Each structure stands twice: as structure tokens, then as C-alpha cells.
CSV table of C-alpha atoms and ligand atoms in Angstrom, one decimal:
chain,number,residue,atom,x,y,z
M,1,UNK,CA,7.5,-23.8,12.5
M,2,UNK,CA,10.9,-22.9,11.3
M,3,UNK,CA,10.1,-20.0,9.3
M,4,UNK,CA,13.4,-19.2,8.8
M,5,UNK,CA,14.0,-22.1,6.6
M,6,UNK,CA,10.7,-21.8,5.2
M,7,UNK,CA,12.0,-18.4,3.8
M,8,UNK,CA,14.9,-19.6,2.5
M,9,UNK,CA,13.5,-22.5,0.4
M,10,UNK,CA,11.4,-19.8,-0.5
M,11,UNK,CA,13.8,-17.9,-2.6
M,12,UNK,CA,15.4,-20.7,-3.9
M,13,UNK,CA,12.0,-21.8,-5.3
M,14,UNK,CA,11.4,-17.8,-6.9
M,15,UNK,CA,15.0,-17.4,-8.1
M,16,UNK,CA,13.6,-19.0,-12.0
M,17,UNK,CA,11.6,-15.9,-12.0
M,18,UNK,CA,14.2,-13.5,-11.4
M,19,UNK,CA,14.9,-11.2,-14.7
M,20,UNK,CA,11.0,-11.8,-15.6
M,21,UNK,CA,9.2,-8.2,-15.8
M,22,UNK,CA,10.6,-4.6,-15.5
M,23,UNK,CA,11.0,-1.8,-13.1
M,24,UNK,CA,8.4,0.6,-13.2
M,25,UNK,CA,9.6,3.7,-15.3
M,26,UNK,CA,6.5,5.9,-16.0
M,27,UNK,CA,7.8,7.8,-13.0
M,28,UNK,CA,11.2,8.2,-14.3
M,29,UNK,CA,13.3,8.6,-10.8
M,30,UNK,CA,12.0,5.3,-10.1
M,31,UNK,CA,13.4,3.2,-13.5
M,32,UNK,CA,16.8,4.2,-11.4
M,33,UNK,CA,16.1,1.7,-8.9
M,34,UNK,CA,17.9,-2.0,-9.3
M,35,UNK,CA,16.1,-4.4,-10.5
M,36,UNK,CA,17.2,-7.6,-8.9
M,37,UNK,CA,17.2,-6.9,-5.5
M,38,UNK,CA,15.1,-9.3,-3.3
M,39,UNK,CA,14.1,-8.6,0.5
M,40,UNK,CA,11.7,-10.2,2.6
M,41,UNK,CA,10.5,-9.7,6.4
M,42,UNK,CA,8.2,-11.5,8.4
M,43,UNK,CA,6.9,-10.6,12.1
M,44,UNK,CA,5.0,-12.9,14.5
M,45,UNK,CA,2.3,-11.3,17.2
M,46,UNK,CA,5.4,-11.7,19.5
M,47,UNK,CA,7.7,-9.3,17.6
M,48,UNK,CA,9.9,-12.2,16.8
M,49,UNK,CA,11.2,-11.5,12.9
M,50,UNK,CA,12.6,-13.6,10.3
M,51,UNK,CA,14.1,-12.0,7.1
M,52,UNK,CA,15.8,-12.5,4.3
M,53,UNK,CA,18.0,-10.7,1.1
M,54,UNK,CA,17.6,-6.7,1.3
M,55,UNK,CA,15.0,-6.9,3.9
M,56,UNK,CA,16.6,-3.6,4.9
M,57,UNK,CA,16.7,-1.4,1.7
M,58,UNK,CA,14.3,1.3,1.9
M,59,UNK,CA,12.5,1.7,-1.3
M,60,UNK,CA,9.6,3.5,-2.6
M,61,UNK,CA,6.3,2.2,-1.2
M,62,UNK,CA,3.8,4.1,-3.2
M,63,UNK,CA,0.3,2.9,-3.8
M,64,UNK,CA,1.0,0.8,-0.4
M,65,UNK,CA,1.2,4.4,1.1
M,66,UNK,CA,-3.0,4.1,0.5
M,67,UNK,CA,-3.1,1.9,3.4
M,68,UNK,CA,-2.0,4.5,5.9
M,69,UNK,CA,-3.8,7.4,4.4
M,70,UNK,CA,-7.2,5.2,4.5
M,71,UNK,CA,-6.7,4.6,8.6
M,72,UNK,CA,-5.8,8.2,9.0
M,73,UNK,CA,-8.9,9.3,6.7
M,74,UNK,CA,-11.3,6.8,8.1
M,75,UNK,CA,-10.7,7.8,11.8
M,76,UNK,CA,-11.2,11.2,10.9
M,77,UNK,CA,-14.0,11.2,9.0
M,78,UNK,CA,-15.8,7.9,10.1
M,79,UNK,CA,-18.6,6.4,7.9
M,80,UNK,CA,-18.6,10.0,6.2
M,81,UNK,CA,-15.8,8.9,4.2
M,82,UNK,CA,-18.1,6.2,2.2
M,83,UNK,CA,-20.5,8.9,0.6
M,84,UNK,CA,-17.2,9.8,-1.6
M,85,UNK,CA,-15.8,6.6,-2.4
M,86,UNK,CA,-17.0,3.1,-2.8
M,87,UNK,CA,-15.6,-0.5,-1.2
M,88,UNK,CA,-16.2,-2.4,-4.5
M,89,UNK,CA,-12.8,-4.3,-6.8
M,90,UNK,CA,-12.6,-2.0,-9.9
M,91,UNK,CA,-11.3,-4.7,-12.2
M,92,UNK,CA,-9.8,-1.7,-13.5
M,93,UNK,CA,-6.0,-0.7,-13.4
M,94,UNK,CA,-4.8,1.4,-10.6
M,95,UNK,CA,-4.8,4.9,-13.0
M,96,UNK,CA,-8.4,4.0,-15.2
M,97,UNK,CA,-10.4,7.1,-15.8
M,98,UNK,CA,-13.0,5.7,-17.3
M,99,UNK,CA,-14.6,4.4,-14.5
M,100,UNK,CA,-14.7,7.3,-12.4
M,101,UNK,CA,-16.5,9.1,-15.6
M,102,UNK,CA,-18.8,6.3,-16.0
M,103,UNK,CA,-19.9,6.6,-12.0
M,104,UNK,CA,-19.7,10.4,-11.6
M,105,UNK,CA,-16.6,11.1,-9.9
M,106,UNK,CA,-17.0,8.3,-7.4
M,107,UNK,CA,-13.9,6.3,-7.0
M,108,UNK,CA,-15.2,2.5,-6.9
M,109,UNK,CA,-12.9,2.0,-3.9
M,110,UNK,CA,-9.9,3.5,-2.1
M,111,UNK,CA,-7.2,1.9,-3.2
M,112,UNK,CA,-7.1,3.0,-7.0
M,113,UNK,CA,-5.7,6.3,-7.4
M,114,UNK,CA,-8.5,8.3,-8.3
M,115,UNK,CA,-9.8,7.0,-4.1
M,116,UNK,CA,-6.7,7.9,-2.7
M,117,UNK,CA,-6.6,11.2,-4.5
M,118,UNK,CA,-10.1,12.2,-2.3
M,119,UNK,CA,-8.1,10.5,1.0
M,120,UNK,CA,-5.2,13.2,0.5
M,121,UNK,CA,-8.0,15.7,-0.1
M,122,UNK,CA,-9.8,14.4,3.3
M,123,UNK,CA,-6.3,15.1,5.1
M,124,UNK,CA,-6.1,18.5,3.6
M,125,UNK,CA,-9.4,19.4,4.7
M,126,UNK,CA,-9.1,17.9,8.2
M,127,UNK,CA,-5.3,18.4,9.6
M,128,UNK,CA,-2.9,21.3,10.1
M,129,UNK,CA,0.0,20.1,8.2
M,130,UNK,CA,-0.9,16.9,6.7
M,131,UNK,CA,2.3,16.2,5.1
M,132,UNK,CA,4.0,16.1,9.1
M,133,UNK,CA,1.3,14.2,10.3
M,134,UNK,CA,1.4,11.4,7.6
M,135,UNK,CA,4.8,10.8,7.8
M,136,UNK,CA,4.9,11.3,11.6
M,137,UNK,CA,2.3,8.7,12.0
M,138,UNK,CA,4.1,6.3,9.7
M,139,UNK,CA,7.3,6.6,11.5
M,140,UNK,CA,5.4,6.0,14.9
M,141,UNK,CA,4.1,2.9,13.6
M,142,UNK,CA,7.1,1.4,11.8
M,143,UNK,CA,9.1,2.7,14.7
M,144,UNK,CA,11.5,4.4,12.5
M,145,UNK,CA,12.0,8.0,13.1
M,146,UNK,CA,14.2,8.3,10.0
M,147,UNK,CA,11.3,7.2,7.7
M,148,UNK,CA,10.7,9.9,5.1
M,149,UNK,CA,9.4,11.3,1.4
M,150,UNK,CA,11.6,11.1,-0.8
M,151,UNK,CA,11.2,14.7,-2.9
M,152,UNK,CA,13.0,13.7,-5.9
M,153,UNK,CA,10.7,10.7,-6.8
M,154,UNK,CA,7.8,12.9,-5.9
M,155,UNK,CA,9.1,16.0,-8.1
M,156,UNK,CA,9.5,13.2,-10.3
M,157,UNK,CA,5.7,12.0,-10.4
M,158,UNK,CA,4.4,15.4,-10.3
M,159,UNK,CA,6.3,16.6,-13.4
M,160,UNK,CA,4.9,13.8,-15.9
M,161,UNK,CA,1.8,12.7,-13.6
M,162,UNK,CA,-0.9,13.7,-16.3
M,163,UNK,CA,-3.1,11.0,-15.6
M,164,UNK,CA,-3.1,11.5,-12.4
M,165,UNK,CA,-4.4,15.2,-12.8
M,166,UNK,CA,-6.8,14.3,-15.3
M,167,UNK,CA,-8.0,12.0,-12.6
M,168,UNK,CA,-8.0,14.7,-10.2
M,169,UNK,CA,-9.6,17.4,-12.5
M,170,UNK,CA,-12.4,15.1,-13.3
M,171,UNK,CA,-13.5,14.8,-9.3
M,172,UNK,CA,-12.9,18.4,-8.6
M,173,UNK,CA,-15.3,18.5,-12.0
M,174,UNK,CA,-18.0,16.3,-10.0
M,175,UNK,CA,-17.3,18.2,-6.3
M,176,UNK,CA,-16.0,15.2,-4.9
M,177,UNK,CA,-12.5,16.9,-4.0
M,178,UNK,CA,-12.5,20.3,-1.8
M,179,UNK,CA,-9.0,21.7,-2.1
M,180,UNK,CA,-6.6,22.9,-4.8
M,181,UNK,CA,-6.0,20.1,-7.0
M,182,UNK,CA,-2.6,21.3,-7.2
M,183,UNK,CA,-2.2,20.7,-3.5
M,184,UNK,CA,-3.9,17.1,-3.7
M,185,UNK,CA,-1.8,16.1,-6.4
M,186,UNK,CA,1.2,17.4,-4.2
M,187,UNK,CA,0.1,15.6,-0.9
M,188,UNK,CA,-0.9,12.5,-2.6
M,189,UNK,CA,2.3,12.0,-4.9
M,190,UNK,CA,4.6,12.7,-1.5
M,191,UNK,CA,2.6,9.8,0.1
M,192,UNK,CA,3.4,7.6,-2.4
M,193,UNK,CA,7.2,8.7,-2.7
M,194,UNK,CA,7.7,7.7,1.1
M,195,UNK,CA,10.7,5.2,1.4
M,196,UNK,CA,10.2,2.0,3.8
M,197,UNK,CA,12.7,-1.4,4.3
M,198,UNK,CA,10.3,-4.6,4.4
M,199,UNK,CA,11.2,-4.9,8.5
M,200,UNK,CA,9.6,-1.3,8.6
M,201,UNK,CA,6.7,-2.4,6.2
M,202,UNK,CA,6.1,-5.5,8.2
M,203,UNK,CA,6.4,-3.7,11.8
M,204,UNK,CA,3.9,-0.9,10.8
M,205,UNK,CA,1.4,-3.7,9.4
M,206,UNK,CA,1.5,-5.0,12.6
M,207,UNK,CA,-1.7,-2.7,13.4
M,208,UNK,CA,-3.8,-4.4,11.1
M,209,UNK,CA,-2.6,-7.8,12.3
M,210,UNK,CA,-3.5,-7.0,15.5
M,211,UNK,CA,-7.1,-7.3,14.7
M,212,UNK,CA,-8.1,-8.4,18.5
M,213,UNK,CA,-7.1,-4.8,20.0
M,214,UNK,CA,-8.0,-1.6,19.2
M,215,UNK,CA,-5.4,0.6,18.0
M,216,UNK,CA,-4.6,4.0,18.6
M,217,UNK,CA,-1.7,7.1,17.4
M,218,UNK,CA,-2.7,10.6,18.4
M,219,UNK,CA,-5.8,11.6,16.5
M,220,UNK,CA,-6.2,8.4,15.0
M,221,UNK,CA,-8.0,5.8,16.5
M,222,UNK,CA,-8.8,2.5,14.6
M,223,UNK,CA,-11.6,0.7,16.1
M,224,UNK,CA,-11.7,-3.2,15.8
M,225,UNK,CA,-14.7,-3.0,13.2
M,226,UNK,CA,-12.4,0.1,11.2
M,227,UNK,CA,-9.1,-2.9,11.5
M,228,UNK,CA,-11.6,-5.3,10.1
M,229,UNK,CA,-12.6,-3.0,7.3
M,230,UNK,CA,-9.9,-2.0,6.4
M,231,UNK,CA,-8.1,-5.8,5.7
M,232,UNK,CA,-11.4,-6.3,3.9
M,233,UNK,CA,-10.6,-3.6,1.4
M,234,UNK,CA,-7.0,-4.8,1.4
M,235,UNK,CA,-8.0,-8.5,0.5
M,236,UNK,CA,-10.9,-7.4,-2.3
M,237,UNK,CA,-9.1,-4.1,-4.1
M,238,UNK,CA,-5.4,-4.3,-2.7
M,239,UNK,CA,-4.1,-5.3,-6.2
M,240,UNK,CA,-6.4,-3.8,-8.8
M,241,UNK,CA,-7.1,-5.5,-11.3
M,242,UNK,CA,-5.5,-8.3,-10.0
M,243,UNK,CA,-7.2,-8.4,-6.6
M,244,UNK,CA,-9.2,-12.0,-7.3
M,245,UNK,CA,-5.5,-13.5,-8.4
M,246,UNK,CA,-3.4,-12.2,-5.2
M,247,UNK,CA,-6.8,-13.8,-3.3
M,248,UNK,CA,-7.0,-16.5,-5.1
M,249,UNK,CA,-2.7,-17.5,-5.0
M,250,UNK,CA,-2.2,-16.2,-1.8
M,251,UNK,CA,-5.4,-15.8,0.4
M,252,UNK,CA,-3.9,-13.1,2.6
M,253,UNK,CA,-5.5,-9.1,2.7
M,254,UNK,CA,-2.4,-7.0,1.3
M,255,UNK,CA,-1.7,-4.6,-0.4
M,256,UNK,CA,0.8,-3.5,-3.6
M,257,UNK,CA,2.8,-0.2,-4.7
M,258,UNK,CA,4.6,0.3,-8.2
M,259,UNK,CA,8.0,0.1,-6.1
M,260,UNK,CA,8.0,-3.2,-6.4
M,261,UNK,CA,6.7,-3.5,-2.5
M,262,UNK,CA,3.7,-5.8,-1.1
M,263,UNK,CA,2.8,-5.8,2.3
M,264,UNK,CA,0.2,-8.2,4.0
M,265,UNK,CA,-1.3,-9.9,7.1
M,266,UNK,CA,-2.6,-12.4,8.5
M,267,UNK,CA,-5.1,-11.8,11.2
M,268,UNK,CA,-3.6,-11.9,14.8
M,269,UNK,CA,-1.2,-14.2,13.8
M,270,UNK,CA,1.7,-12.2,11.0
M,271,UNK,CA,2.8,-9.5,8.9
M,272,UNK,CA,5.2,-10.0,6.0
M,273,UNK,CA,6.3,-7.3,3.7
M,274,UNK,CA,8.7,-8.8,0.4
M,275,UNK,CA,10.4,-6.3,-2.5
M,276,UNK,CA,11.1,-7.1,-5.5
M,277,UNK,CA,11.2,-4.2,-8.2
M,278,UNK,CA,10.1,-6.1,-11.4
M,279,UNK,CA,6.5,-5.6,-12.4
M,280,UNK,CA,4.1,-7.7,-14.0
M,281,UNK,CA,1.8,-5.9,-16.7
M,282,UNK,CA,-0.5,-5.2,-14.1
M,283,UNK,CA,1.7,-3.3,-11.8
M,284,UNK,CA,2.8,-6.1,-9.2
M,285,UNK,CA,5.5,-7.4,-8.3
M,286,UNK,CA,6.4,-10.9,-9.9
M,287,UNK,CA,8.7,-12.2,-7.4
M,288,UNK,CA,7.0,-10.7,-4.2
M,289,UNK,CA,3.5,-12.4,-5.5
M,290,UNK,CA,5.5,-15.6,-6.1
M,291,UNK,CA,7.0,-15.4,-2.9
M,292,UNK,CA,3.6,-14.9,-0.9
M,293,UNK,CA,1.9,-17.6,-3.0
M,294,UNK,CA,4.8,-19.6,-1.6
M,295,UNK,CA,4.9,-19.0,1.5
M,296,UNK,CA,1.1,-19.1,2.7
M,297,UNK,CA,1.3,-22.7,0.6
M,298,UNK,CA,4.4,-24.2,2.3
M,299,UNK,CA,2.8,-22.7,6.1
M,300,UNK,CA,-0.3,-23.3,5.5
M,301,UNK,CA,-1.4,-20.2,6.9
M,302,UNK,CA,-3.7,-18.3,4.2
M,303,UNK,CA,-6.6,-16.9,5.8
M,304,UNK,CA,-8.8,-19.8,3.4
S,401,LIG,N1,2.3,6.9,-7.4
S,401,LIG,C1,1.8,5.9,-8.3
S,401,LIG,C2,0.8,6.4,-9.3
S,401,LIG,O1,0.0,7.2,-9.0
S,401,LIG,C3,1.2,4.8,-7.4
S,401,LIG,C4,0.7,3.6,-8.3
S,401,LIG,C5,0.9,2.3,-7.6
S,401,LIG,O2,1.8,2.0,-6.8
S,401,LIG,N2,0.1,1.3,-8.1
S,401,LIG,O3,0.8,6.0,-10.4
């Protein structure tokens, strides 16, 4: 297949969206970013890549970031994890509080924020210095030694994040997070500030491509059934409220971040990681959705 050509028919086809949505700018340090840049990166089992526009522009990954701290989290904790947090689509928006009031501090899965909030509180509990070890572990699997937070966006967050702590004070309020919420917050809004190009994004998604091999960093070890897991929760909550349209355009298990970043994979076969900053009202990124829609329906390789 000459995916090289299928990429670039590929952004011909998306350039009629271009303009349509906005940055996101409820963190302010990210409405700096540009608007209209495009990357995209693909990479075979066989490391061969294909890529295309910025693929090489770090941006800010953010709720993508939930994907690593779920692998680290799950091969700590093991089936433990589950009693805190559920596996279910919220059909709620990434930052809903209701919800979690609703079911008594139990995120519904954990991919919204108020599930990831209890994964940064699981690394707290359970590692030295979790802020080294998550960004070491992401630069070993991107295999980018210069990946890193990026302090202002974080600073940034954490200064006008007062959803986020209402989130967090309401599971502290139900025992569901075990550490300072000041220090979850902290962790979990450095996690999302991370900075990634879509050839590191695509590399590191590799391990959960690679569904046929068990894959291990250090202290975490991802068994098959744990890769298989987490592309479940990928394909089913990966977009929000959205989750049943990203399924239902693109087929693939993915996930999104605010940055205007997806990231997804196709079992034992790719990964492809696309940017594009402008949102839809759901917090997803117009072109990058378009893109994938495209280019599972011109390959014919969607998991369906
Ligand atoms: N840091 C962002 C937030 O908590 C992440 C949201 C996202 O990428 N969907 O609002």
C-alpha cells in the first residue's frame, strides 16, 4: 500500500475544513498555540514511518497523557485499580461533575478527568518521584530523551483549573483520592502539559499496537490481557462524549487531548498520531478526526 500517497490525498481531502473550530483557550498558555498547523505520522510493526506537515512540532498532549498514566497505574495496582474507577463511556464531557456526584465519587472510567485525577493519586501513593518516573517512562517509549512538561502550560492550568479542583475536592470528599489534592492537581495537570511531535506520539503507541507481545519499562509491565484492556478503554471512552462517533467514523481505539492531538492503533498492524489545534465543541480535533475517518476509509484498515 502506498501510504505515503494515501496521506497526502488525505490532506488535500481535509484542507475544506481548515479554519473550522478554535484552539482551546480555557487554559490560557494554550490559546497561544497556532491554529493551522497540520502534522501527521504513521508507523508500521516494522518501524517503517510515513508523515506528513508538522509531524515534528511538539505540542501539548494533555488528556492523551491519560493513556500512559493508566499503563503505569494498572501495572502497579493490577485489578485493584477497578474498585476506584469504572470502564463504562460517560456520555459526559471530559470535566462533568455531575456524574461523579450522582455515583459517589466513582469516576465512570479513566479517561475523563475526574479518573485520571485518582491515576495521578495512584502514582503518588505508589512511586518515589512520580513526576521523573512519568516522564521518564514516556521518553523511554517515544524514544526521545528530550520529551518533557512543559511548566508554563501547567502553571497555566493550575492557576484557573477550578473545575478541575472541584472535581478533585469532591473524591477526596468520597475517600476515593489518598494524597493532598494540592499535589494531585499538581501531578495530574504536569501530565497533561507534557509536549510530544506526532512521530513521538506514534512511536510510543507502538506498545499498544503491539498487542501479540508483552511489554515491559522498569516497574511497569503490561500483560497482553492489560494491552488488550487498555485499547478497549481507548476505543469505548477515548473521546468522551464523542466516543460512539470517533468508533463509529473511524473504528480504531484512540485517544484525544485538548492540544489538538489524537493518537491511535490498530492492533499489530499501526500507530498514527495527527495534530491539528482546532477543536470541535466537544473538545476534539476537527481536522485530526477528519483525517482518521479518512484514512481508515481509503486503507481499509479500521479494526470493523
Ligand atoms: N488538562 C485538560 C483538562 O483537565 C485535559 C483535557 C483534555 O485534553 N480533554 O481540562
Amino acid at each position: 500500500m502506498d501510504y505515503q500517497a494515501i496521506l497526502e490525498n488525505i490532506y488535500r481531502e481535509i484542507l475544506p475544513y481548515a479554519g473550522e473550530g478554535k484552539q482551546a483557550d480555557y487554559i490560557p498558555a494554550l490559546a497561544e498555540v497556532e491554529p493551522d498547523r497540520f502534522g501527521i505520522s504513521l508507523r508500521l510493526m516494522d518501524g517503517s514511518t510515513f508523515e506528513l506537515g508538522d509531524a515534528h512540532t511538539r505540542f501539548s498532549i494533555q488528556s492523551i497523557s491519560k493513556v500512559f498514566a493508566l499503563t503505569i497505574a494498572i501495572s502497579l495496582e493490577g485489578e485493584a485499580i477497578w474498585k476506584r474507577m469504572g470502564k463504562e463511556p460517560s456520555g459526559s464531557s471530559f470535566n462533568s461533575l455531575v456524574q461523579l456526584e450522582y455515583e459517589n465519587g466513582i469516576p465512570r472510567n479513566p479517561f475523563i478527568n475526574a479518573g485520571a485525577l485518582v491515576l495521578a493519586d495512584i502514582m503518588i501513593s505508589r512511586l518515589q518521584n512520580p513526576e521523573q518516573f512519568f516522564i521518564d517512562y514516556i521518553r523511554k517509549i517515544s524514544d526521545s530523551p528530550t520529551v518533557d512538561y512543559n511548566r508554563r502550560v501547567a502553571e497555566s492550568e493550575l492557576s484557573t483549573g477550578y473545575l478541575n479542583a472541584a472535581i478533585a475536592n469532591l473524591l477526596k470528599y468520597h475517600r476515593n483520592i489518598d494524597n493532598g489534592i494540592d499535589e494531585v492537581l499538581r501531578l495530574y495537570t504536569l501530565m497533561c502539559s507534557v509536549e510530544m511531535s506526532c512521530a513521538e506520539l506514534s512511536k510510543a503507541f507502538m506498545c499498544f499496537a503491539r498487542s501479540n507481545e508483552e511489554f515491559r519499562h522498569g516497574e511497569v509491565t503490561l500483560t497482553k490481557s492489560n494491552v488488550k484492556r487498555i485499547n478497549a478503554i481507548m476505543q469505548t471512552c477515548g473521546f468522551y462524549d464523542e466516543a460512539g462517533e470517533f468508533s463509529f467514523l473511524v473504528g480504531l481505539p484512540g485517544k484525544s487531548g485538548v492540544g489538538g492531538g489524537i493518537a491511535a492503533i490498530y492492533p499489530s498492524l499501526y500507530s498514527i498520531a495527527v495534530w491539528s489545534p482546532r477543536l470541535n465543541s466537544k473538545g476534539n480535533s476537527i481536522m485530526g478526526m477528519k483525517a482518521l475517518e479518512l484514512f481508515t476509509t481509503e486503507t481499509s484498515e479500521s479494526i470493523f
